[in-house]
Amino acid sequence: MNITEVLGENILTCFEGDNWTGVSINDALKDVDWKEAQEKTIASPNTIASLLHHLKYWNEVLLQRAEGKNPGIPETNGFDVKPLRNAKDWNDLKEATHQSFIQLADVIKNFAEEKLEGTYAENKSSYNKNFHGIVEHAYYHLGQMVIIKKLIKQIITLKIDVECDNSTILKIDFILKHSSL
């Protein structure tokens, strides 16, 4: 295998599995429902859904860069996922993201190795750096999704009403997280 085939395989196995880490996006999200995908935790300002959308967005950016284009990156940086209304929206996001991984893997695998040190635009990083970076990026956010999922699955809500002289003077809602991840 040459380097582009290795990089293409690495980006794809991050989503589909059978990679060195033993964890994949597909496996990590199997038991996450559409409501959980939108839960915020203390671990991140992002949700699993916004991280997944962000990965899809950046895969699409790299597809354009591989064609020599220089797409602008908005302030939202691909985290601007639309609210999920139901399980179909969640499944559609997962499938669209999976397809972006398949497309990007194919483009990287077939990218001419002699062009790797070239750039997609003047004063920009090389294709080599972009392709390595997108693989690292995917695994980084996979790790975040796994941590967020563990926190979401271990939420215990405790509501306490403090009463004094037969009237409630203080309501406290706690969300306790299991201490061991």
mmCIF file of C-alpha atoms in Angstrom:
data_model
loop_
_atom_site.group_PDB
_atom_site.id
_atom_site.type_symbol
_atom_site.label_atom_id
_atom_site.label_comp_id
_atom_site.label_asym_id
_atom_site.label_seq_id
_atom_site.Cartn_x
_atom_site.Cartn_y
_atom_site.Cartn_z
ATOM 1 C CA MET A 1 0.000 0.000 0.000
ATOM 2 C CA ASN A 2 1.213 3.495 -0.718
ATOM 3 C CA ILE A 3 0.696 6.403 1.685
ATOM 4 C CA THR A 4 -2.520 7.677 0.080
ATOM 5 C CA GLU A 5 -4.069 4.210 0.302
ATOM 6 C CA VAL A 6 -3.057 3.989 3.961
ATOM 7 C CA LEU A 7 -4.488 7.439 4.743
ATOM 8 C CA GLY A 8 -7.709 6.693 2.888
ATOM 9 C CA GLU A 9 -8.095 3.419 4.760
ATOM 10 C CA ASN A 10 -7.380 5.151 8.080
ATOM 11 C CA ILE A 11 -10.089 7.778 7.596
ATOM 12 C CA LEU A 12 -12.616 5.118 6.613
ATOM 13 C CA THR A 13 -11.843 2.763 9.506
ATOM 14 C CA CYS A 14 -12.296 5.643 11.945
ATOM 15 C CA PHE A 15 -15.969 5.565 10.971
ATOM 16 C CA GLU A 16 -16.499 1.908 10.104
ATOM 17 C CA GLY A 17 -14.198 0.118 12.530
ATOM 18 C CA ASP A 18 -11.393 -2.432 12.395
ATOM 19 C CA ASN A 19 -8.814 0.215 13.267
ATOM 20 C CA TRP A 20 -5.922 0.235 15.719
ATOM 21 C CA THR A 21 -7.930 1.942 18.494
ATOM 22 C CA GLY A 22 -10.655 -0.700 18.515
ATOM 23 C CA VAL A 23 -13.278 2.085 18.560
ATOM 24 C CA SER A 24 -15.208 3.513 15.633
ATOM 25 C CA ILE A 25 -17.756 6.246 15.142
ATOM 26 C CA ASN A 26 -20.277 3.691 13.904
ATOM 27 C CA ASP A 27 -19.894 1.492 16.987
ATOM 28 C CA ALA A 28 -19.813 4.437 19.387
ATOM 29 C CA LEU A 29 -23.128 5.768 18.052
ATOM 30 C CA LYS A 30 -25.063 2.488 17.774
ATOM 31 C CA ASP A 31 -26.897 2.953 21.066
ATOM 32 C CA VAL A 32 -27.182 6.753 21.004
ATOM 33 C CA ASP A 33 -30.697 7.935 20.217
ATOM 34 C CA TRP A 34 -31.654 11.231 18.581
ATOM 35 C CA LYS A 35 -32.414 12.933 21.901
ATOM 36 C CA GLU A 36 -29.138 11.821 23.480
ATOM 37 C CA ALA A 37 -27.274 13.016 20.389
ATOM 38 C CA GLN A 38 -28.388 16.560 21.261
ATOM 39 C CA GLU A 39 -27.607 16.454 24.994
ATOM 40 C CA LYS A 40 -25.021 18.911 26.297
ATOM 41 C CA THR A 41 -22.691 17.927 29.105
ATOM 42 C CA ILE A 42 -20.049 19.594 31.214
ATOM 43 C CA ALA A 43 -17.435 17.820 29.077
ATOM 44 C CA SER A 44 -17.954 19.956 25.985
ATOM 45 C CA PRO A 45 -19.940 22.878 24.602
ATOM 46 C CA ASN A 46 -20.750 20.526 21.715
ATOM 47 C CA THR A 47 -23.188 17.684 21.368
ATOM 48 C CA ILE A 48 -22.590 14.358 19.685
ATOM 49 C CA ALA A 49 -24.776 15.554 16.805
ATOM 50 C CA SER A 50 -22.819 18.794 16.391
ATOM 51 C CA LEU A 51 -19.506 16.895 16.444
ATOM 52 C CA LEU A 52 -20.789 14.470 13.823
ATOM 53 C CA HIS A 53 -21.991 17.356 11.647
ATOM 54 C CA HIS A 54 -18.622 19.078 12.123
ATOM 55 C CA LEU A 55 -16.820 15.946 10.892
ATOM 56 C CA LYS A 56 -19.073 15.755 7.835
ATOM 57 C CA TYR A 57 -18.485 19.444 7.157
ATOM 58 C CA TRP A 58 -14.683 19.080 7.302
ATOM 59 C CA ASN A 59 -14.720 15.940 5.159
ATOM 60 C CA GLU A 60 -16.579 17.994 2.553
ATOM 61 C CA VAL A 61 -14.003 20.802 2.878
ATOM 62 C CA LEU A 62 -11.199 18.289 2.238
ATOM 63 C CA LEU A 63 -13.050 16.924 -0.795
ATOM 64 C CA GLN A 64 -13.066 20.454 -2.231
ATOM 65 C CA ARG A 65 -9.409 21.027 -1.341
ATOM 66 C CA ALA A 66 -8.477 17.770 -3.093
ATOM 67 C CA GLU A 67 -9.953 19.353 -6.236
ATOM 68 C CA GLY A 68 -7.738 22.406 -5.770
ATOM 69 C CA LYS A 69 -10.512 24.600 -4.381
ATOM 70 C CA ASN A 70 -10.142 26.869 -1.375
ATOM 71 C CA PRO A 71 -13.553 26.994 0.324
ATOM 72 C CA GLY A 72 -14.170 29.665 2.919
ATOM 73 C CA ILE A 73 -14.689 28.467 6.476
ATOM 74 C CA PRO A 74 -17.586 30.183 8.290
ATOM 75 C CA GLU A 75 -17.437 31.179 11.951
ATOM 76 C CA THR A 76 -19.641 28.226 12.832
ATOM 77 C CA ASN A 77 -16.860 25.913 11.610
ATOM 78 C CA GLY A 78 -19.375 23.182 10.796
ATOM 79 C CA PHE A 79 -20.792 22.910 14.304
ATOM 80 C CA ASP A 80 -24.106 24.432 13.182
ATOM 81 C CA VAL A 81 -26.145 21.260 13.084
ATOM 82 C CA LYS A 82 -29.889 21.698 12.635
ATOM 83 C CA PRO A 83 -31.951 20.495 15.595
ATOM 84 C CA LEU A 84 -32.890 16.851 15.260
ATOM 85 C CA ARG A 85 -36.658 16.393 15.345
ATOM 86 C CA ASN A 86 -36.789 12.616 15.340
ATOM 87 C CA ALA A 87 -34.912 9.360 14.794
ATOM 88 C CA LYS A 88 -35.023 9.804 11.012
ATOM 89 C CA ASP A 89 -33.126 13.111 11.252
ATOM 90 C CA TRP A 90 -30.510 11.402 13.427
ATOM 91 C CA ASN A 91 -30.189 8.430 11.062
ATOM 92 C CA ASP A 92 -29.938 10.796 8.089
ATOM 93 C CA LEU A 93 -27.101 12.720 9.770
ATOM 94 C CA LYS A 94 -25.246 9.502 10.587
ATOM 95 C CA GLU A 95 -25.674 8.204 7.034
ATOM 96 C CA ALA A 96 -24.647 11.507 5.405
ATOM 97 C CA THR A 97 -21.556 11.582 7.608
ATOM 98 C CA HIS A 98 -20.740 7.977 6.757
ATOM 99 C CA GLN A 99 -21.043 8.798 3.053
ATOM 100 C CA SER A 100 -18.681 11.757 3.510
ATOM 101 C CA PHE A 101 -16.099 9.374 5.026
ATOM 102 C CA ILE A 102 -16.534 6.929 2.129
ATOM 103 C CA GLN A 103 -16.163 9.688 -0.471
ATOM 104 C CA LEU A 104 -13.141 11.233 1.226
ATOM 105 C CA ALA A 105 -11.451 7.846 1.664
ATOM 106 C CA ASP A 106 -11.922 7.138 -2.035
ATOM 107 C CA VAL A 107 -10.498 10.521 -3.074
ATOM 108 C CA ILE A 108 -7.489 10.182 -0.768
ATOM 109 C CA LYS A 109 -6.779 6.589 -1.869
ATOM 110 C CA ASN A 110 -6.775 7.683 -5.504
ATOM 111 C CA PHE A 111 -4.847 10.924 -4.983
ATOM 112 C CA ALA A 112 -1.591 11.023 -6.946
ATOM 113 C CA GLU A 113 1.227 10.477 -4.483
ATOM 114 C CA GLU A 114 3.516 12.849 -6.384
ATOM 115 C CA LYS A 115 1.043 15.687 -5.729
ATOM 116 C CA LEU A 116 1.031 15.253 -1.921
ATOM 117 C CA GLU A 117 3.522 18.048 -1.268
ATOM 118 C CA GLY A 118 1.557 20.426 -3.481
ATOM 119 C CA THR A 119 -1.002 22.836 -2.068
ATOM 120 C CA TYR A 120 -4.643 23.474 -2.830
ATOM 121 C CA ALA A 121 -4.052 27.245 -2.764
ATOM 122 C CA GLU A 122 -1.127 29.605 -2.500
ATOM 123 C CA ASN A 123 0.352 29.880 1.022
ATOM 124 C CA LYS A 124 -1.761 27.006 2.301
ATOM 125 C CA SER A 125 -0.657 23.696 3.796
ATOM 126 C CA SER A 126 0.118 20.697 1.607
ATOM 127 C CA TYR A 127 -2.306 17.967 0.643
ATOM 128 C CA ASN A 128 -0.126 15.650 2.713
ATOM 129 C CA LYS A 129 -0.656 17.766 5.830
ATOM 130 C CA ASN A 130 -4.391 18.088 5.105
ATOM 131 C CA PHE A 131 -4.885 14.348 4.630
ATOM 132 C CA HIS A 132 -2.928 13.445 7.748
ATOM 133 C CA GLY A 133 -4.738 16.186 9.665
ATOM 134 C CA ILE A 134 -8.229 15.047 8.686
ATOM 135 C CA VAL A 135 -7.487 11.547 9.995
ATOM 136 C CA GLU A 136 -6.212 12.970 13.309
ATOM 137 C CA HIS A 137 -9.234 15.296 13.408
ATOM 138 C CA ALA A 138 -11.678 12.404 13.034
ATOM 139 C CA TYR A 139 -10.088 10.389 15.842
ATOM 140 C CA TYR A 140 -9.917 13.439 18.109
ATOM 141 C CA HIS A 141 -13.650 14.058 17.756
ATOM 142 C CA LEU A 142 -14.417 10.335 18.033
ATOM 143 C CA GLY A 143 -12.770 10.484 21.458
ATOM 144 C CA GLN A 144 -14.921 13.453 22.417
ATOM 145 C CA MET A 145 -18.079 11.649 21.306
ATOM 146 C CA VAL A 146 -17.164 8.583 23.371
ATOM 147 C CA ILE A 147 -16.633 10.712 26.502
ATOM 148 C CA ILE A 148 -19.859 12.675 25.950
ATOM 149 C CA LYS A 149 -21.773 9.434 25.390
ATOM 150 C CA LYS A 150 -20.442 7.964 28.643
ATOM 151 C CA LEU A 151 -21.527 11.058 30.536
ATOM 152 C CA ILE A 152 -24.981 11.070 28.946
ATOM 153 C CA LYS A 153 -25.549 7.400 29.661
ATOM 154 C CA GLN A 154 -24.591 7.894 33.314
ATOM 155 C CA ILE A 155 -26.738 10.898 34.183
ATOM 156 C CA ILE A 156 -28.693 10.722 37.429
ATOM 157 C CA THR A 157 -31.040 13.581 38.094
ATOM 158 C CA LEU A 158 -31.771 14.480 41.691
ATOM 159 C CA LYS A 159 -34.310 17.109 42.615
ATOM 160 C CA ILE A 160 -34.272 18.533 46.093
ATOM 161 C CA ASP A 161 -36.833 20.851 47.633
ATOM 162 C CA VAL A 162 -35.780 22.528 50.830
ATOM 163 C CA GLU A 163 -38.771 23.410 52.966
ATOM 164 C CA CYS A 164 -39.053 25.785 55.847
ATOM 165 C CA ASP A 165 -42.259 26.534 57.741
ATOM 166 C CA ASN A 166 -44.374 24.537 55.299
ATOM 167 C CA SER A 167 -43.293 26.581 52.293
ATOM 168 C CA THR A 168 -40.682 25.753 49.705
ATOM 169 C CA ILE A 169 -37.941 28.328 49.840
ATOM 170 C CA LEU A 170 -35.350 26.684 47.649
ATOM 171 C CA LYS A 171 -35.506 24.295 44.731
ATOM 172 C CA ILE A 172 -32.311 22.711 43.575
ATOM 173 C CA ASP A 173 -31.894 20.454 40.574
ATOM 174 C CA PHE A 174 -28.685 18.473 40.458
ATOM 175 C CA ILE A 175 -27.343 16.433 37.637
ATOM 176 C CA LEU A 176 -24.889 13.953 39.032
ATOM 177 C CA LYS A 177 -22.429 12.210 36.784
ATOM 178 C CA HIS A 178 -20.955 8.877 37.618
ATOM 179 C CA SER A 179 -17.429 9.611 38.732
ATOM 180 C CA SER A 180 -15.637 6.851 36.865
ATOM 181 C CA LEU A 181 -15.626 6.980 33.098
#
